Short mmCIF file of C-alpha atoms in Angstrom, two decimals:
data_model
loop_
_atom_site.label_atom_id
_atom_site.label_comp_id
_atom_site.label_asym_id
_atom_site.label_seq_id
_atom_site.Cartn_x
_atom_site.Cartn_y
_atom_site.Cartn_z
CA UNK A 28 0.00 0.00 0.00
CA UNK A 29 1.12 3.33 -0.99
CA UNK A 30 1.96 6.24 1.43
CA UNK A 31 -1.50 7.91 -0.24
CA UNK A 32 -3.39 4.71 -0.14
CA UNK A 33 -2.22 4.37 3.59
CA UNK A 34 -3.59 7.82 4.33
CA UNK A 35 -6.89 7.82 2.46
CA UNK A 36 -7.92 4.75 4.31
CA UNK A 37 -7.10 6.19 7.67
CA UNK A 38 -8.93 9.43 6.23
CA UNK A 39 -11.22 8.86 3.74
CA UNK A 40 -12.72 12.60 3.06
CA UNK A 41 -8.88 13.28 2.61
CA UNK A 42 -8.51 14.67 -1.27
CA UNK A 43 -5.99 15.27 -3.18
CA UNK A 44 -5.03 18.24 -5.36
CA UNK A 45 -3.37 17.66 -8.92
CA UNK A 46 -0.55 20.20 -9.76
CA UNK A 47 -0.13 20.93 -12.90
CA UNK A 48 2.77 19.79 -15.08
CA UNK A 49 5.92 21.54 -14.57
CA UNK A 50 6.39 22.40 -17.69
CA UNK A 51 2.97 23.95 -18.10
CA UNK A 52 3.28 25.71 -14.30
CA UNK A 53 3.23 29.16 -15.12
CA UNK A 54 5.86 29.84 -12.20
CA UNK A 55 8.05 26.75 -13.72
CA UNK A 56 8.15 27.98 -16.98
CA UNK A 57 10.69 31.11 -16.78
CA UNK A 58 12.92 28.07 -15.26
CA UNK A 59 12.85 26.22 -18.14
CA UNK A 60 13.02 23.23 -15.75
CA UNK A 61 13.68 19.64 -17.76
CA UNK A 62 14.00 16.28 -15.92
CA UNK A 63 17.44 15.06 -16.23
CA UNK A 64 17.81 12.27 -14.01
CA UNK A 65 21.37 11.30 -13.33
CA UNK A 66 22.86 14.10 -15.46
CA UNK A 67 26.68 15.37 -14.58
CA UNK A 68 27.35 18.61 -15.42
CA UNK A 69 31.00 20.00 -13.76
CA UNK A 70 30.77 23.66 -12.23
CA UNK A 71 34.57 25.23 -12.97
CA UNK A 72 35.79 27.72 -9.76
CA UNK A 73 34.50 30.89 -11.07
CA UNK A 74 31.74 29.90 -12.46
CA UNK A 75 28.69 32.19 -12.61
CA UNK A 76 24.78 31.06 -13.37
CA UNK A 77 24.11 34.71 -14.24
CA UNK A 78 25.77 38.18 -13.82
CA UNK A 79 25.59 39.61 -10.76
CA UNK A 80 25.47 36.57 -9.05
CA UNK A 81 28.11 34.96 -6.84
CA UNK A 82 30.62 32.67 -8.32
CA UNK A 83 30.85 29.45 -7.68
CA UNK A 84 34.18 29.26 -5.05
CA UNK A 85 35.65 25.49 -6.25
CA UNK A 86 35.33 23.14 -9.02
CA UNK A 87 31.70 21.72 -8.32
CA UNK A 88 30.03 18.30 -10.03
CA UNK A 89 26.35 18.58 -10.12
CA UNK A 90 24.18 15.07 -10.26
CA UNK A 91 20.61 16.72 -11.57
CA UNK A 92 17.90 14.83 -10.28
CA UNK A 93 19.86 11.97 -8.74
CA UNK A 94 17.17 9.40 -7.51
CA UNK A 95 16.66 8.17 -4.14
CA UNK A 96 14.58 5.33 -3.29
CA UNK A 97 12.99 5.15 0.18
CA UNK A 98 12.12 2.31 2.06
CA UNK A 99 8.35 2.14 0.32
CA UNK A 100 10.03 1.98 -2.79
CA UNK A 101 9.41 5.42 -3.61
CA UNK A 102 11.61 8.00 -5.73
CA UNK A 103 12.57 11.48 -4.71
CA UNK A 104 14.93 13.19 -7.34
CA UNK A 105 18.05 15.41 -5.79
CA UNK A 106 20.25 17.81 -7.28
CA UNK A 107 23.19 16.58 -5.44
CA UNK A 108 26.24 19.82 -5.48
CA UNK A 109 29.53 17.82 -4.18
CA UNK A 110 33.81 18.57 -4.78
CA UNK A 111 34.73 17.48 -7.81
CA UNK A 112 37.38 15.22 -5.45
CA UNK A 113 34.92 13.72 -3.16
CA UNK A 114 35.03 10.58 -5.68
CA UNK A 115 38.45 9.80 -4.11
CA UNK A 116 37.85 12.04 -1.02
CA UNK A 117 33.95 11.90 -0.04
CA UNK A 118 32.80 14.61 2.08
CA UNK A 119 29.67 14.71 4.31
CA UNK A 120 26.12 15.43 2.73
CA UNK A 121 24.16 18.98 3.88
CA UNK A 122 20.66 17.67 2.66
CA UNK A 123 18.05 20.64 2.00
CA UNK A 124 14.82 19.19 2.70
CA UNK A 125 11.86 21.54 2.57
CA UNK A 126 8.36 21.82 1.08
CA UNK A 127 9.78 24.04 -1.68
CA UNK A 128 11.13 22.40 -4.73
CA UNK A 129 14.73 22.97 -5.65
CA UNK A 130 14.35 25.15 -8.38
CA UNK A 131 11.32 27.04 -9.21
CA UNK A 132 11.24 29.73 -5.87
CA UNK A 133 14.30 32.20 -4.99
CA UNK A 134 14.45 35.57 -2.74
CA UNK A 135 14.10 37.19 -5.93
CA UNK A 136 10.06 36.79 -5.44
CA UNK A 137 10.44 38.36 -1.70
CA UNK A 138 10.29 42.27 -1.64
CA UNK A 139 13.79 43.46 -1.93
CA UNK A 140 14.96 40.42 -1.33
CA UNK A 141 14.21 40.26 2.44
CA UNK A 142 17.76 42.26 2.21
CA UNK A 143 19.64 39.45 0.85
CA UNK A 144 21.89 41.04 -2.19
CA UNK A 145 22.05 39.09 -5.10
CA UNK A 146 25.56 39.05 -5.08
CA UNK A 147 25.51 36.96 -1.83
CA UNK A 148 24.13 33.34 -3.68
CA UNK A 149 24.80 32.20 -7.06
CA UNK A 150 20.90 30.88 -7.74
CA UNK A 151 21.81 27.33 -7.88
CA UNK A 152 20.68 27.04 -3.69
CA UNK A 153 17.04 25.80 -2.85
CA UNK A 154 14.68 27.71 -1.36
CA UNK A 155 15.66 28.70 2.53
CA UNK A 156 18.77 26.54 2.35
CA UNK A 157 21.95 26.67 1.55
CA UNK A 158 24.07 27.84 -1.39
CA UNK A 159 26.12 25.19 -3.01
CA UNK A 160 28.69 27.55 -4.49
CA UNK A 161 30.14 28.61 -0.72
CA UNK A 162 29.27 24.84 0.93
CA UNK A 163 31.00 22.99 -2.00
CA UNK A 164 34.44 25.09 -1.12
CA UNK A 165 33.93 23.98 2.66
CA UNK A 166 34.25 20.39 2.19
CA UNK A 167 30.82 19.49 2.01
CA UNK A 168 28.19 18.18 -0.44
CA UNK A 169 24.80 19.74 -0.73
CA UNK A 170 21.85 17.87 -1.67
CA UNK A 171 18.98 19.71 -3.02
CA UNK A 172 15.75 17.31 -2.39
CA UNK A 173 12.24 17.35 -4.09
CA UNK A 174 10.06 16.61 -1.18
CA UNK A 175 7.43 13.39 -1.76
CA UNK A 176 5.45 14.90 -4.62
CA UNK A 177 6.94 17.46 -5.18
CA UNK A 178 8.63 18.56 -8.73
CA UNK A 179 9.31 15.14 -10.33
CA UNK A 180 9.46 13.05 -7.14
CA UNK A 181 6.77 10.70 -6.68
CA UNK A 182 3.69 10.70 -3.59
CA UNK A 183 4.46 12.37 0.01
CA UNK A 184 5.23 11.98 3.47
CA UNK A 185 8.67 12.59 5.31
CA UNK A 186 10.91 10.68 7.70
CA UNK A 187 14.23 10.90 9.21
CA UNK A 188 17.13 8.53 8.43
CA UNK A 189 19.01 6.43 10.59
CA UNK A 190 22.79 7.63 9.14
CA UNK A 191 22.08 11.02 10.90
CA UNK A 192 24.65 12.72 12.31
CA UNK A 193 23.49 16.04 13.35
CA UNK A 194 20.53 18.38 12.59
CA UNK A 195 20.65 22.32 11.89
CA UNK A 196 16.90 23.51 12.10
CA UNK A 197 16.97 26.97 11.53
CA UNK A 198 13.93 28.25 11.59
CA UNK A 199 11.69 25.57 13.21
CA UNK A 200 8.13 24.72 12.71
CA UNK A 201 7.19 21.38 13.78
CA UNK A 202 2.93 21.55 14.78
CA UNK A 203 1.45 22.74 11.22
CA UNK A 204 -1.76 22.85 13.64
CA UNK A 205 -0.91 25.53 16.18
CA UNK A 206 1.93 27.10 14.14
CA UNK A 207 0.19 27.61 10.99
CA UNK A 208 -3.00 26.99 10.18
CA UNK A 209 -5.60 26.78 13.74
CA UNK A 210 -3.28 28.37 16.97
CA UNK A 211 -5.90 28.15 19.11
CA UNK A 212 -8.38 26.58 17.32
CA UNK A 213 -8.83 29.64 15.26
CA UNK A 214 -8.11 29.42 11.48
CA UNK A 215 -5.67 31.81 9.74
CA UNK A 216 -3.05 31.21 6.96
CA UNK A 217 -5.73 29.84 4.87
CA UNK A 218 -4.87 31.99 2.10
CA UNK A 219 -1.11 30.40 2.30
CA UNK A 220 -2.59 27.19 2.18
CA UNK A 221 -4.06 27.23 -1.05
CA UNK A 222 -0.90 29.74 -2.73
CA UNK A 223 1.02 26.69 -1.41
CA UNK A 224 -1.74 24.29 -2.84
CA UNK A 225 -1.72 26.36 -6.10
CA UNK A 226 2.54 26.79 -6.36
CA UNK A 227 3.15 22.94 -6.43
CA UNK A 228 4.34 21.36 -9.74
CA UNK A 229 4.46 18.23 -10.47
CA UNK A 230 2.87 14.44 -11.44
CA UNK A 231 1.48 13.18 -8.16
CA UNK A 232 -1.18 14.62 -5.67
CA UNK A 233 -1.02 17.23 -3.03
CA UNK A 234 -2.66 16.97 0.05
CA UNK A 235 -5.80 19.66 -0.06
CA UNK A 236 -4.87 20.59 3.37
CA UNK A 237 -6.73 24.28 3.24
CA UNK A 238 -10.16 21.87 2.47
CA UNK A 239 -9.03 19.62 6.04
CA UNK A 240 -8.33 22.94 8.00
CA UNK A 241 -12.69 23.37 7.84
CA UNK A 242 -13.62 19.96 8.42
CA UNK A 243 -11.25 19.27 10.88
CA UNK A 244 -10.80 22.20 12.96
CA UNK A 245 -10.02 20.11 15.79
CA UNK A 246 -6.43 18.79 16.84
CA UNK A 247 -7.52 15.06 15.81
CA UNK A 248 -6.15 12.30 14.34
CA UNK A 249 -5.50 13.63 11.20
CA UNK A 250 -3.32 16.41 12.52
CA UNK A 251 -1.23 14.54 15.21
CA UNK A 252 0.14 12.26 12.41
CA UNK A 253 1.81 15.61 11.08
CA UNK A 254 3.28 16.45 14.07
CA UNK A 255 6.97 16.25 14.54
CA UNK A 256 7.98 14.50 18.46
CA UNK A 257 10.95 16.61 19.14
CA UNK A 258 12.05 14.25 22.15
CA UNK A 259 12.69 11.68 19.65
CA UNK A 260 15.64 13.90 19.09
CA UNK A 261 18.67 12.42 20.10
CA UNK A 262 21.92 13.84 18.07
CA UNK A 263 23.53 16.67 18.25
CA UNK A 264 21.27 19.85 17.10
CA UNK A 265 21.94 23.62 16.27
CA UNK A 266 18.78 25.69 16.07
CA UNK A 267 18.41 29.18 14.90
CA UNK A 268 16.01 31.15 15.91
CA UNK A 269 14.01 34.68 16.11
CA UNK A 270 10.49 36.57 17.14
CA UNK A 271 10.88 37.78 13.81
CA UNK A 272 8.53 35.31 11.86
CA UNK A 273 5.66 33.77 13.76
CA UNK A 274 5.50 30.52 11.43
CA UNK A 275 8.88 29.45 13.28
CA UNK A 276 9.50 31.61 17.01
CA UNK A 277 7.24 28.31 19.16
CA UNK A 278 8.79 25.28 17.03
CA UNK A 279 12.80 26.77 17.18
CA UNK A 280 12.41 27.40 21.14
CA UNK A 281 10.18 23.92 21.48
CA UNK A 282 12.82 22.00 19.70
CA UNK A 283 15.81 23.26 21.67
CA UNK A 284 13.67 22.89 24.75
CA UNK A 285 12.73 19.49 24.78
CA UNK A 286 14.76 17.60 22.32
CA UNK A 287 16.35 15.02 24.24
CA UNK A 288 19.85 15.63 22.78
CA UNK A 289 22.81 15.66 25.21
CA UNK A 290 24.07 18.30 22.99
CA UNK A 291 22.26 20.72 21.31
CA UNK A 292 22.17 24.68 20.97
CA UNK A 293 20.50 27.47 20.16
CA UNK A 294 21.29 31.10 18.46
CA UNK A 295 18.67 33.48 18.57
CA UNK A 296 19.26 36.07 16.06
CA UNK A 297 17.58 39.65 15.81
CA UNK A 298 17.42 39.91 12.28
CA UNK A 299 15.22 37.99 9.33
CA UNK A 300 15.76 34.20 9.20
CA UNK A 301 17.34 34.52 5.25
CA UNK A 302 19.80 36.91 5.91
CA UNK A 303 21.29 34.65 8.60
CA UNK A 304 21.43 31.93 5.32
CA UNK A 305 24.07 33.72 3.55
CA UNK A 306 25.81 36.44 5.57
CA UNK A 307 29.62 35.26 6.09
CA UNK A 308 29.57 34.92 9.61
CA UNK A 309 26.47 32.71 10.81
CA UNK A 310 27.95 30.76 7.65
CA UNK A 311 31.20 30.21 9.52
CA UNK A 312 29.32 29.54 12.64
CA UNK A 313 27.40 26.65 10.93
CA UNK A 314 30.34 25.16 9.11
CA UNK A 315 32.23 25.24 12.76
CA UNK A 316 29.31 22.91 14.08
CA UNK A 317 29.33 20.78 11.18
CA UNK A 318 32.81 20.43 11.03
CA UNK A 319 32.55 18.96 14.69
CA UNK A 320 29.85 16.58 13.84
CA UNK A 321 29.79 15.65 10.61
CA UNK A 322 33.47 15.26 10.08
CA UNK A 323 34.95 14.55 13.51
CA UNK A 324 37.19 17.64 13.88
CA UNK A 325 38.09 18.76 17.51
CA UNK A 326 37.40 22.44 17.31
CA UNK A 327 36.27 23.67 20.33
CA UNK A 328 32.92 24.05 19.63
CA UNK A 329 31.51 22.50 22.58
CA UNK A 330 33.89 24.38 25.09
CA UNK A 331 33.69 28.08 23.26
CA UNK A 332 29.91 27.65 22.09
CA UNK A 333 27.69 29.16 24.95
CA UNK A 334 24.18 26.60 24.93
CA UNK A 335 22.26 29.43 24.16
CA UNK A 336 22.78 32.96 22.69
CA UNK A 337 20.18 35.56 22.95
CA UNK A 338 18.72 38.53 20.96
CA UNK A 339 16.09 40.39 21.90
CA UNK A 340 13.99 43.51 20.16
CA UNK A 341 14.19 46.32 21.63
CA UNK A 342 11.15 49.51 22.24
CA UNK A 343 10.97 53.18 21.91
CA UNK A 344 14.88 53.85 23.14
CA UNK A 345 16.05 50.85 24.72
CA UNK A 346 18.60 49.22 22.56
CA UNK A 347 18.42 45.70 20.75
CA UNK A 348 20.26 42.55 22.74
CA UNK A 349 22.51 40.86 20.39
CA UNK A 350 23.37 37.30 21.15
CA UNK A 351 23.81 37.81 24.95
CA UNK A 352 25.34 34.31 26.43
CA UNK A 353 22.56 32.19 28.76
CA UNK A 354 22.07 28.66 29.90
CA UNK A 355 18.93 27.11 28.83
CA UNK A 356 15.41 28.40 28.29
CA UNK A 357 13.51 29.74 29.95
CA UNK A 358 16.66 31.33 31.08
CA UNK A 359 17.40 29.94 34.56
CA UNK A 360 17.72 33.45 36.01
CA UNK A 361 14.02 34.68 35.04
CA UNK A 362 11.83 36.07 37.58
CA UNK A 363 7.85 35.33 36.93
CA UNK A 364 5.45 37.69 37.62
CA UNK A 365 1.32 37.47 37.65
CA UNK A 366 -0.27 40.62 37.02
CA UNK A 367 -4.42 40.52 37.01
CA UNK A 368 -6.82 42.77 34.62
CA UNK A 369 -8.62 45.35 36.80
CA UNK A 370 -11.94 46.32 34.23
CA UNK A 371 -12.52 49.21 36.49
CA UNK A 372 -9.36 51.19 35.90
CA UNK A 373 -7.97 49.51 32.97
CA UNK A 374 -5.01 48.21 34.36
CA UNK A 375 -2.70 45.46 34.90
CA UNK A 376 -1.84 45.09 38.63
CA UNK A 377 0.05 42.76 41.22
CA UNK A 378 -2.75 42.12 43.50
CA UNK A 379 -5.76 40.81 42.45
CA UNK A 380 -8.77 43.45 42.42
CA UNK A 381 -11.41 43.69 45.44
CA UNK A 382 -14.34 43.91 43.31
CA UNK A 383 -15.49 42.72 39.96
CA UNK A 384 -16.25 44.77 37.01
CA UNK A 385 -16.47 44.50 33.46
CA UNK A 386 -14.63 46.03 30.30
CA UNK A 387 -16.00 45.65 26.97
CA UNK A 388 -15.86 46.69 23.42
CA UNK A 389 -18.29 46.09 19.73
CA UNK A 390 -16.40 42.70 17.82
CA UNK A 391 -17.77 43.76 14.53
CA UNK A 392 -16.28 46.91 15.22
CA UNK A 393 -12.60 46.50 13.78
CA UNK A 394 -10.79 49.34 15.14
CA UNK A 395 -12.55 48.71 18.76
CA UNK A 396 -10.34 47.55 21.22
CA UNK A 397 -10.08 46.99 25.44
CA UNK A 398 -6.69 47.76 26.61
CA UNK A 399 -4.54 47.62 30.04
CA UNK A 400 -1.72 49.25 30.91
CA UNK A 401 0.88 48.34 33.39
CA UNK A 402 3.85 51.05 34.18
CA UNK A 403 7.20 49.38 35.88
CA UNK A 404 9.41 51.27 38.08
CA UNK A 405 12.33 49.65 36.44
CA UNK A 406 13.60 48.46 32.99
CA UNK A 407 11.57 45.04 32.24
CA UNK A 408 12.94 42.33 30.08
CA UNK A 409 10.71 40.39 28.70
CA UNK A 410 12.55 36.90 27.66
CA UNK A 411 10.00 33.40 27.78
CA UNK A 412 6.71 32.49 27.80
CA UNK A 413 3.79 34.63 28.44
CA UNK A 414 0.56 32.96 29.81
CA UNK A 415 -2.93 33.91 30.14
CA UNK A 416 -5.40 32.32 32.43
CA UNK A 417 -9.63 32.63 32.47
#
């Protein structure tokens, strides 16, 4: 039984969309995208895809859509980026796994390039991943994966492999229920759904997840088997992380919390998530953690890394935090604090109020609003998890 056939019995008003061709995908054309399966094509040092692009920074040998077959017997096609020596002198394999396909999206769709300059990658990278052109040069191969379904590779559904040695989320997201689609029971990001729904290419069916969202707007069975288990976690992890895009802030800090990994850390950075992709030195940061796990090498990480490093935004005129050094999070220094809503002045206060009373405001109204205030006598720091109790 195939991976579909397995999840259409389990959930039988499941559907599934049909993406169009690639080559009759209106954002696959431009690409000119042609299915070349085990095609070798050598990448000289100084190589360029297109002006104004970075060069590629040592003789490269790209496999175009090298397949895989899983354990089901299934075939997902990778553009595998690897030294032109690691035939005598193999290096470890980076492999860029994502919903994205490998080579239809780039920054150039995001506004200005979420500040990314175009000299910075050389267009061969995936989508949120790295660029082959710098990893190549570092002693390391880059594999560029079509997800199940997507592209040319055939059905869906994702698992981890047994050779891993280490894992670099950056950028988490593991709950598609409360991180994306119904936090809180509430829908949003439907209109994501179906541009995702919409953007696939390919031969095989898509998952018609912004038709499940309605009919099961409960966390049921259907969404726990898309959940990720972070405590099944075990090797060594590096996660990056921000408040700068909610799709990722819960899963980056609920990974590095409560992945059971002896050794694991966490950067959390105060700028956008693709910046920290390509500018030099989170680069070197990530090779340096690599290089200790992937290949062996001794460098100090775990001595010279702190566990966690800290940014935080900051208001009005109190500066940003850049990577401040802490141990674990919630930092083990915090101080909680309950404050209680008081309707009758409109304020948040330490003790709780004497008498009851009520504040209200019109829902239909959209600019309508109740809001407390609380003043402190001294600079706050806001730094973990904020709750709210009825």
């Amino acid at each position: 039984m195939t991976a579909t056939e397995k999840l259409k019995s389990r959930f039988p008003d499941l559907n599934f969309v049909k993406p169009l061709p690639v080559d009759k995908h209106p954002r696959y054309e431009k690409f000119g995208i042609k299915f070349s399966p085990n095609k070798r094509t050598v990448l000289p040092k100084g190589h360029l895809k297109e002006d104004g692009r970075k060069k590629v920074l040592a003789d490269t040998l790209l496999n175009s859509d090298t397949p895989i077959k899983l354990r089901d017997g299934v075939h997902e096609y990778a553009d595998i980026f690897r030294p032109v020596t690691s035939d005598e002198h193999p290096v470890p394999a980076v492999i860029c796994w994502s919903p994205y396909r490998k080579t239809s999206i780039s920054l150039d769709m995001i506004w200005h390039r979420a500040g990314v300059p175009k000299g910075w990658i050389s267009g061969y990278e995936t989508f949120e991943d790295l660029d082959p052109a710098e990893w190549t040069r570092r002693g390391y191969a880059i594999v560029n994966v079509d997800a199940r379904g997507a592209q040319f590779s055939e059905a869906m559904v994702q698992r981890s492999h047994p050779a891993l040695k280490a894992l670099a989320p950056w950028e988490g997201f593991t709950d598609i229920y409360r991180q994306l689609y119904l936090r809180g029971e509430f829908s949003m990001n439907n209109v994501f759904a179906a541009q995702y729904q919409g953007g696939v290419a390919g031969g095989e069916g898509v998952e018609d997840v912004a038709q499940m969202v309605k009919t099961h707007p409960l966390f049921d069975d259907y969404w726990t088997q898309k959940y990720d288990e972070v405590l099944n976690i075990d090797v060594p992890i590096y996660v990056l992380g921000s408040f700068g895009n909610s799709f990722h802030v819960y899963g980056s800090f609920d990974t590095f919390r409560r992945a059971k990994s002896t050794h694991k850390w966490m950067r959390v950075h105060a700028r956008f998530e693709w910046y920290e992709m390509y500018e030099p030195k989170p680069i070197d940061d990530l090779q340096r953690f690599y290089d200790r796990y992937a290949k062996g090498i001794m460098n100090g990480w775990e001595t010279d890394t702190p566990s966690l490093r800290l940014s935080l935004h900051g208001f009005g005129t109190v500066p940003n935090i850049a990577e401040r050094s802490e141990i674990g999070f919630p930092l083990q220094r915090q101080q909680l604090r309950k404050y209680y809503l008081d309707a009758s002045v409109k304020r948040l206060t330490s003790l709780l109020p004497p008498d009851e009373a009520v504040a209200s405001y019109d829902s239909q109204d959209l600019n309508a609003s109740s809001d407390f205030t609380i003043n402190f006598d001294e600079y706050p720091e806001i730094a973990g998890y904020t709750k709210v109790r009825q």
